[in-house]
Every structure is written in structure tokens, then in C-alpha cells.
Amino acid sequence: EIVLTQSPGTLSLSPGERATLSCRASQSVSNNNLAWYQQKPGQAPRLLIYGVSSRATGIPDRFSGSGSGTDFTLTISRLEPEDFAVYYCQQSGSGSPPITFGQGTKLDIK
Amino acid sequence: EVQLVESGGGLVQPGGSLRLSCAASGFTFSAYYMRWVRHAPGKGLEWVATIKEDGSETSYVDSVKGRFTISRDNARNSLFLQLNSLRVEDTALYYCSRHGPSRSFDLWGQGTLVTVSS
């Protein structure tokens, strides 16, 4: 099983600041199949980034993804009030289970 | 509108059964792998099961193998999850989701709540 560890658990920032969220995998992620999701209270997760760095349809360009192998980063260049939420990374590979999620990073308003 | 709408959740005793449904609309349902994901209280997201476009292949997380069955009816644009031998630890919000690019989940329903309790 590929375990994804997200850090920090909680990140407290102010609107306008830059957010950097980390996702570390216990093994190399296959074919760059690494995605990021945003989840707000009472809502389903929303796909932000797939394939490490490709933005999903309709996602603002202040969201960007980077990384390779076992270390991945989601960056929000300039936080808007609506960006405060929980963020999850997710990988797909050939292991068992083939799909795993990180435990999440909560982005709080400071 | 492109959407997924789950139904069928509820309160059930340990050892009981439920059948979850997911109605798809606004896209060619038969062209996509589909999945179920759950979110237990106070925990992270957990992939539960996947089914191929034509239903010929399925896969499950180990904790539900032999108890849960994923299926689909492409003529009715519907996805199903049969939950048998339910345990307290199966309590969660269950989401239906579509397989997206780079094996992501690019479309999610709002979820249906399953509570297993005596």
C-alpha cells in the first residue's frame, strides 16, 4: 500500500498570502497519477489538480501542483476567502489498494 | 447538467444490508469507469470499489471484499453498491464518483449517509 502523508495537518494563513501544502508518498507514485482535491464543509470533494500539475476544468490559475516520485506540492499563490477548506492528495497505482488518499490538510483563516 | 446523485443510505443494524444507488446524467455514463468512495466521521477519504465501463471488471478495498458488490446498469445510467454484513466501522458518507484523467476522480455526487449501529 502506498501511504500518503500530508503536512502540515493545519495551516493558518490570511487572505492574500501564499499557501504551500505537502504530500509525501511512501513509494514512488506511478505515471505521475497524483491528484489534489478541495473539500468544504457539507460539500463533496472537488478535483483541483490531476497528473501532478494539470488544472481541472474551471480551476483558477492561482492553484498549481508540482513534484515527482514521492514528493508533491500544492501551491495556492494568493489566498482568496473561498480557498479556506480541507485539501486531500490522492494517488493511483498498481498496489493494494490501488487508490489511496492522504489524511488531509486543513487550511484555516488566521 | 453533468451530475451524480446518490440515494439509498440509512440506519442499519450490524450484520444488515443496504443497496446504494447513483443516478448519472449529463454525460455518456457507459464510457467511464465508476467508483465508490467513503468518508467516515473524523477520518479521511477511502476508496471502496471500482467498476469498468461495461461492468466486466471490478475491484475493492480489502476491508469490504466479500461483503460489498459494485454493479452498474448502463441502460439506466445507474451505479450501485450492495452492502452486506455491515459493521459499525462501515459507517460513513458514501460518494459515487467518475474516473477522471490520470486516474483521478473528476466528478462527485453529494453522498449518501450509511450509519451502522445497534
PDB file of N, CA, C and O in Angstrom, chain A residues 9-47:
ATOM      1  N   GLY A   9      -0.776  19.393   9.182  1.00  0.00           N
ATOM      2  CA  GLY A   9      -2.150  18.969   9.395  1.00  0.00           C
ATOM      3  C   GLY A   9      -3.119  20.132   9.301  1.00  0.00           C
ATOM      4  O   GLY A   9      -4.213  20.002   8.764  1.00  0.00           O
ATOM      5  N   THR A  10      -2.681  21.269   9.846  1.00  0.00           N
ATOM      6  CA  THR A  10      -3.456  22.504   9.775  1.00  0.00           C
ATOM      7  C   THR A  10      -2.520  23.632   9.401  1.00  0.00           C
ATOM      8  O   THR A  10      -1.390  23.702   9.895  1.00  0.00           O
ATOM      9  N   LEU A  11      -2.985  24.503   8.521  1.00  0.00           N
ATOM     10  CA  LEU A  11      -2.204  25.651   8.066  1.00  0.00           C
ATOM     11  C   LEU A  11      -3.067  26.896   8.245  1.00  0.00           C
ATOM     12  O   LEU A  11      -4.161  26.976   7.676  1.00  0.00           O
ATOM     13  N   SER A  12      -2.590  27.820   9.051  1.00  0.00           N
ATOM     14  CA  SER A  12      -3.343  29.054   9.322  1.00  0.00           C
ATOM     15  C   SER A  12      -2.693  30.224   8.606  1.00  0.00           C
ATOM     16  O   SER A  12      -1.551  30.579   8.908  1.00  0.00           O
ATOM     17  N   LEU A  13      -3.413  30.794   7.646  1.00  0.00           N
ATOM     18  CA  LEU A  13      -2.901  31.891   6.843  1.00  0.00           C
ATOM     19  C   LEU A  13      -3.988  32.941   6.646  1.00  0.00           C
ATOM     20  O   LEU A  13      -5.161  32.695   6.937  1.00  0.00           O
ATOM     21  N   SER A  14      -3.591  34.068   6.117  1.00  0.00           N
ATOM     22  CA  SER A  14      -4.539  35.161   5.860  1.00  0.00           C
ATOM     23  C   SER A  14      -4.809  35.282   4.365  1.00  0.00           C
ATOM     24  O   SER A  14      -3.949  34.893   3.543  1.00  0.00           O
ATOM     25  N   PRO A  15      -5.962  35.797   3.998  1.00  0.00           N
ATOM     26  CA  PRO A  15      -6.218  36.057   2.572  1.00  0.00           C
ATOM     27  C   PRO A  15      -5.102  36.904   1.973  1.00  0.00           C
ATOM     28  O   PRO A  15      -4.581  37.823   2.620  1.00  0.00           O
ATOM     29  N   GLY A  16      -4.715  36.540   0.743  1.00  0.00           N
ATOM     30  CA  GLY A  16      -3.637  37.242   0.069  1.00  0.00           C
ATOM     31  C   GLY A  16      -2.290  36.562   0.222  1.00  0.00           C
ATOM     32  O   GLY A  16      -1.365  36.820  -0.566  1.00  0.00           O
ATOM     33  N   GLU A  17      -2.156  35.708   1.235  1.00  0.00           N
ATOM     34  CA  GLU A  17      -0.891  35.004   1.445  1.00  0.00           C
ATOM     35  C   GLU A  17      -0.779  33.799   0.510  1.00  0.00           C
ATOM     36  O   GLU A  17      -1.739  33.374  -0.120  1.00  0.00           O
ATOM     37  N   ARG A  18       0.419  33.240   0.487  1.00  0.00           N
ATOM     38  CA  ARG A  18       0.718  32.066  -0.338  1.00  0.00           C
ATOM     39  C   ARG A  18       0.650  30.826   0.542  1.00  0.00           C
ATOM     40  O   ARG A  18       1.178  30.826   1.655  1.00  0.00           O
ATOM     41  N   ALA A  19       0.004  29.777   0.041  1.00  0.00           N
ATOM     42  CA  ALA A  19      -0.109  28.522   0.788  1.00  0.00           C
ATOM     43  C   ALA A  19       0.670  27.438   0.066  1.00  0.00           C
ATOM     44  O   ALA A  19       0.556  27.277  -1.164  1.00  0.00           O
ATOM     45  N   THR A  20       1.432  26.675   0.838  1.00  0.00           N
ATOM     46  CA  THR A  20       2.195  25.552   0.296  1.00  0.00           C
ATOM     47  C   THR A  20       1.843  24.304   1.089  1.00  0.00           C
ATOM     48  O   THR A  20       2.122  24.232   2.289  1.00  0.00           O
ATOM     49  N   LEU A  21       1.224  23.337   0.429  1.00  0.00           N
ATOM     50  CA  LEU A  21       0.791  22.102   1.059  1.00  0.00           C
ATOM     51  C   LEU A  21       1.621  20.957   0.504  1.00  0.00           C
ATOM     52  O   LEU A  21       1.844  20.865  -0.712  1.00  0.00           O
ATOM     53  N   SER A  22       2.029  20.047   1.387  1.00  0.00           N
ATOM     54  CA  SER A  22       2.917  18.952   1.004  1.00  0.00           C
ATOM     55  C   SER A  22       2.211  17.608   1.072  1.00  0.00           C
ATOM     56  O   SER A  22       1.350  17.373   1.925  1.00  0.00           O
ATOM     57  N   CYS A  23       2.583  16.714   0.173  1.00  0.00           N
ATOM     58  CA  CYS A  23       2.081  15.339   0.141  1.00  0.00           C
ATOM     59  C   CYS A  23       3.275  14.438  -0.154  1.00  0.00           C
ATOM     60  O   CYS A  23       3.904  14.561  -1.214  1.00  0.00           O
ATOM     61  N   ARG A  24       3.597  13.561   0.783  1.00  0.00           N
ATOM     62  CA  ARG A  24       4.739  12.665   0.615  1.00  0.00           C
ATOM     63  C   ARG A  24       4.251  11.232   0.555  1.00  0.00           C
ATOM     64  O   ARG A  24       3.491  10.791   1.415  1.00  0.00           O
ATOM     65  N   ALA A  25       4.707  10.496  -0.458  1.00  0.00           N
ATOM     66  CA  ALA A  25       4.298   9.107  -0.661  1.00  0.00           C
ATOM     67  C   ALA A  25       5.353   8.155  -0.108  1.00  0.00           C
ATOM     68  O   ALA A  25       6.552   8.426  -0.176  1.00  0.00           O
ATOM     69  N   SER A  26       4.890   7.003   0.392  1.00  0.00           N
ATOM     70  CA  SER A  26       5.804   6.015   0.964  1.00  0.00           C
ATOM     71  C   SER A  26       6.586   5.269  -0.116  1.00  0.00           C
ATOM     72  O   SER A  26       7.619   4.651   0.169  1.00  0.00           O
ATOM     73  N   GLN A  27       6.077   5.316  -1.353  1.00  0.00           N
ATOM     74  CA  GLN A  27       6.767   4.747  -2.513  1.00  0.00           C
ATOM     75  C   GLN A  27       6.526   5.679  -3.690  1.00  0.00           C
ATOM     76  O   GLN A  27       5.594   6.481  -3.658  1.00  0.00           O
ATOM     77  N   SER A  28       7.307   5.521  -4.730  1.00  0.00           N
ATOM     78  CA  SER A  28       7.142   6.357  -5.906  1.00  0.00           C
ATOM     79  C   SER A  28       5.744   6.180  -6.515  1.00  0.00           C
ATOM     80  O   SER A  28       5.248   5.050  -6.649  1.00  0.00           O
ATOM     81  N   VAL A  29       5.128   7.288  -6.886  1.00  0.00           N
ATOM     82  CA  VAL A  29       3.786   7.265  -7.470  1.00  0.00           C
ATOM     83  C   VAL A  29       3.876   6.949  -8.961  1.00  0.00           C
ATOM     84  O   VAL A  29       4.616   7.599  -9.701  1.00  0.00           O
ATOM     85  N   SER A  30       3.078   5.953  -9.391  1.00  0.00           N
ATOM     86  CA  SER A  30       3.134   5.502 -10.781  1.00  0.00           C
ATOM     87  C   SER A  30       2.625   6.556 -11.750  1.00  0.00           C
ATOM     88  O   SER A  30       1.574   7.160 -11.527  1.00  0.00           O
ATOM     89  N   ASN A  31       3.359   6.710 -12.865  1.00  0.00           N
ATOM     90  CA  ASN A  31       2.886   7.513 -14.003  1.00  0.00           C
ATOM     91  C   ASN A  31       2.397   8.897 -13.611  1.00  0.00           C
ATOM     92  O   ASN A  31       1.525   9.466 -14.280  1.00  0.00           O
ATOM     93  N   ASN A  32       2.951   9.435 -12.530  1.00  0.00           N
ATOM     94  CA  ASN A  32       2.523  10.760 -12.061  1.00  0.00           C
ATOM     95  C   ASN A  32       1.019  10.833 -11.821  1.00  0.00           C
ATOM     96  O   ASN A  32       0.395  11.879 -12.027  1.00  0.00           O
ATOM     97  N   ASN A  33       0.415   9.727 -11.386  1.00  0.00           N
ATOM     98  CA  ASN A  33      -1.025   9.698 -11.109  1.00  0.00           C
ATOM     99  C   ASN A  33      -1.291  10.242  -9.706  1.00  0.00           C
ATOM    100  O   ASN A  33      -1.710   9.524  -8.793  1.00  0.00           O
ATOM    101  N   LEU A  34      -1.060  11.553  -9.556  1.00  0.00           N
ATOM    102  CA  LEU A  34      -1.232  12.225  -8.280  1.00  0.00           C
ATOM    103  C   LEU A  34      -2.194  13.387  -8.482  1.00  0.00           C
ATOM    104  O   LEU A  34      -2.008  14.205  -9.396  1.00  0.00           O
ATOM    105  N   ALA A  35      -3.237  13.429  -7.638  1.00  0.00           N
ATOM    106  CA  ALA A  35      -4.269  14.454  -7.769  1.00  0.00           C
ATOM    107  C   ALA A  35      -4.474  15.166  -6.436  1.00  0.00           C
ATOM    108  O   ALA A  35      -4.115  14.642  -5.376  1.00  0.00           O
ATOM    109  N   TRP A  36      -5.054  16.350  -6.520  1.00  0.00           N
ATOM    110  CA  TRP A  36      -5.391  17.148  -5.333  1.00  0.00           C
ATOM    111  C   TRP A  36      -6.873  17.523  -5.388  1.00  0.00           C
ATOM    112  O   TRP A  36      -7.405  17.838  -6.468  1.00  0.00           O
ATOM    113  N   TYR A  37      -7.511  17.527  -4.216  1.00  0.00           N
ATOM    114  CA  TYR A  37      -8.928  17.856  -4.092  1.00  0.00           C
ATOM    115  C   TYR A  37      -9.123  18.891  -3.000  1.00  0.00           C
ATOM    116  O   TYR A  37      -8.371  18.924  -2.020  1.00  0.00           O
ATOM    117  N   GLN A  38     -10.172  19.673  -3.158  1.00  0.00           N
ATOM    118  CA  GLN A  38     -10.603  20.625  -2.142  1.00  0.00           C
ATOM    119  C   GLN A  38     -11.967  20.178  -1.630  1.00  0.00           C
ATOM    120  O   GLN A  38     -12.835  19.811  -2.433  1.00  0.00           O
ATOM    121  N   GLN A  39     -12.137  20.198  -0.308  1.00  0.00           N
ATOM    122  CA  GLN A  39     -13.447  19.869   0.256  1.00  0.00           C
ATOM    123  C   GLN A  39     -13.851  20.909   1.290  1.00  0.00           C
ATOM    124  O   GLN A  39     -13.119  21.176   2.237  1.00  0.00           O
ATOM    125  N   LYS A  40     -15.029  21.474   1.092  1.00  0.00           N
ATOM    126  CA  LYS A  40     -15.611  22.412   2.046  1.00  0.00           C
ATOM    127  C   LYS A  40     -16.683  21.703   2.853  1.00  0.00           C
ATOM    128  O   LYS A  40     -17.240  20.704   2.404  1.00  0.00           O
ATOM    129  N   PRO A  41     -16.982  22.216   4.065  1.00  0.00           N
ATOM    130  CA  PRO A  41     -17.986  21.559   4.921  1.00  0.00           C
ATOM    131  C   PRO A  41     -19.314  21.359   4.202  1.00  0.00           C
ATOM    132  O   PRO A  41     -19.837  22.275   3.563  1.00  0.00           O
ATOM    133  N   GLY A  42     -19.843  20.145   4.282  1.00  0.00           N
ATOM    134  CA  GLY A  42     -21.128  19.840   3.689  1.00  0.00           C
ATOM    135  C   GLY A  42     -21.114  19.665   2.179  1.00  0.00           C
ATOM    136  O   GLY A  42     -22.165  19.520   1.557  1.00  0.00           O
ATOM    137  N   GLN A  43     -19.916  19.689   1.595  1.00  0.00           N
ATOM    138  CA  GLN A  43     -19.818  19.537   0.145  1.00  0.00           C
ATOM    139  C   GLN A  43     -18.969  18.331  -0.217  1.00  0.00           C
ATOM    140  O   GLN A  43     -18.147  17.869   0.580  1.00  0.00           O
ATOM    141  N   ALA A  44     -19.155  17.849  -1.431  1.00  0.00           N
ATOM    142  CA  ALA A  44     -18.308  16.781  -1.939  1.00  0.00           C
ATOM    143  C   ALA A  44     -16.928  17.332  -2.287  1.00  0.00           C
ATOM    144  O   ALA A  44     -16.772  18.540  -2.523  1.00  0.00           O
ATOM    145  N   PRO A  45     -15.919  16.479  -2.328  1.00  0.00           N
ATOM    146  CA  PRO A  45     -14.611  16.934  -2.800  1.00  0.00           C
ATOM    147  C   PRO A  45     -14.707  17.437  -4.243  1.00  0.00           C
ATOM    148  O   PRO A  45     -15.557  17.007  -5.014  1.00  0.00           O
ATOM    149  N   ARG A  46     -13.798  18.358  -4.573  1.00  0.00           N
ATOM    150  CA  ARG A  46     -13.732  18.902  -5.940  1.00  0.00           C
ATOM    151  C   ARG A  46     -12.323  18.691  -6.457  1.00  0.00           C
ATOM    152  O   ARG A  46     -11.348  19.050  -5.767  1.00  0.00           O
ATOM    153  N   LEU A  47     -12.206  18.156  -7.650  1.00  0.00           N
ATOM    154  CA  LEU A  47     -10.884  17.939  -8.257  1.00  0.00           C
ATOM    155  C   LEU A  47     -10.260  19.276  -8.624  1.00  0.00           C
ATOM    156  O   LEU A  47     -10.868  20.093  -9.332  1.00  0.00           O
TER     157      LEU A  47
END
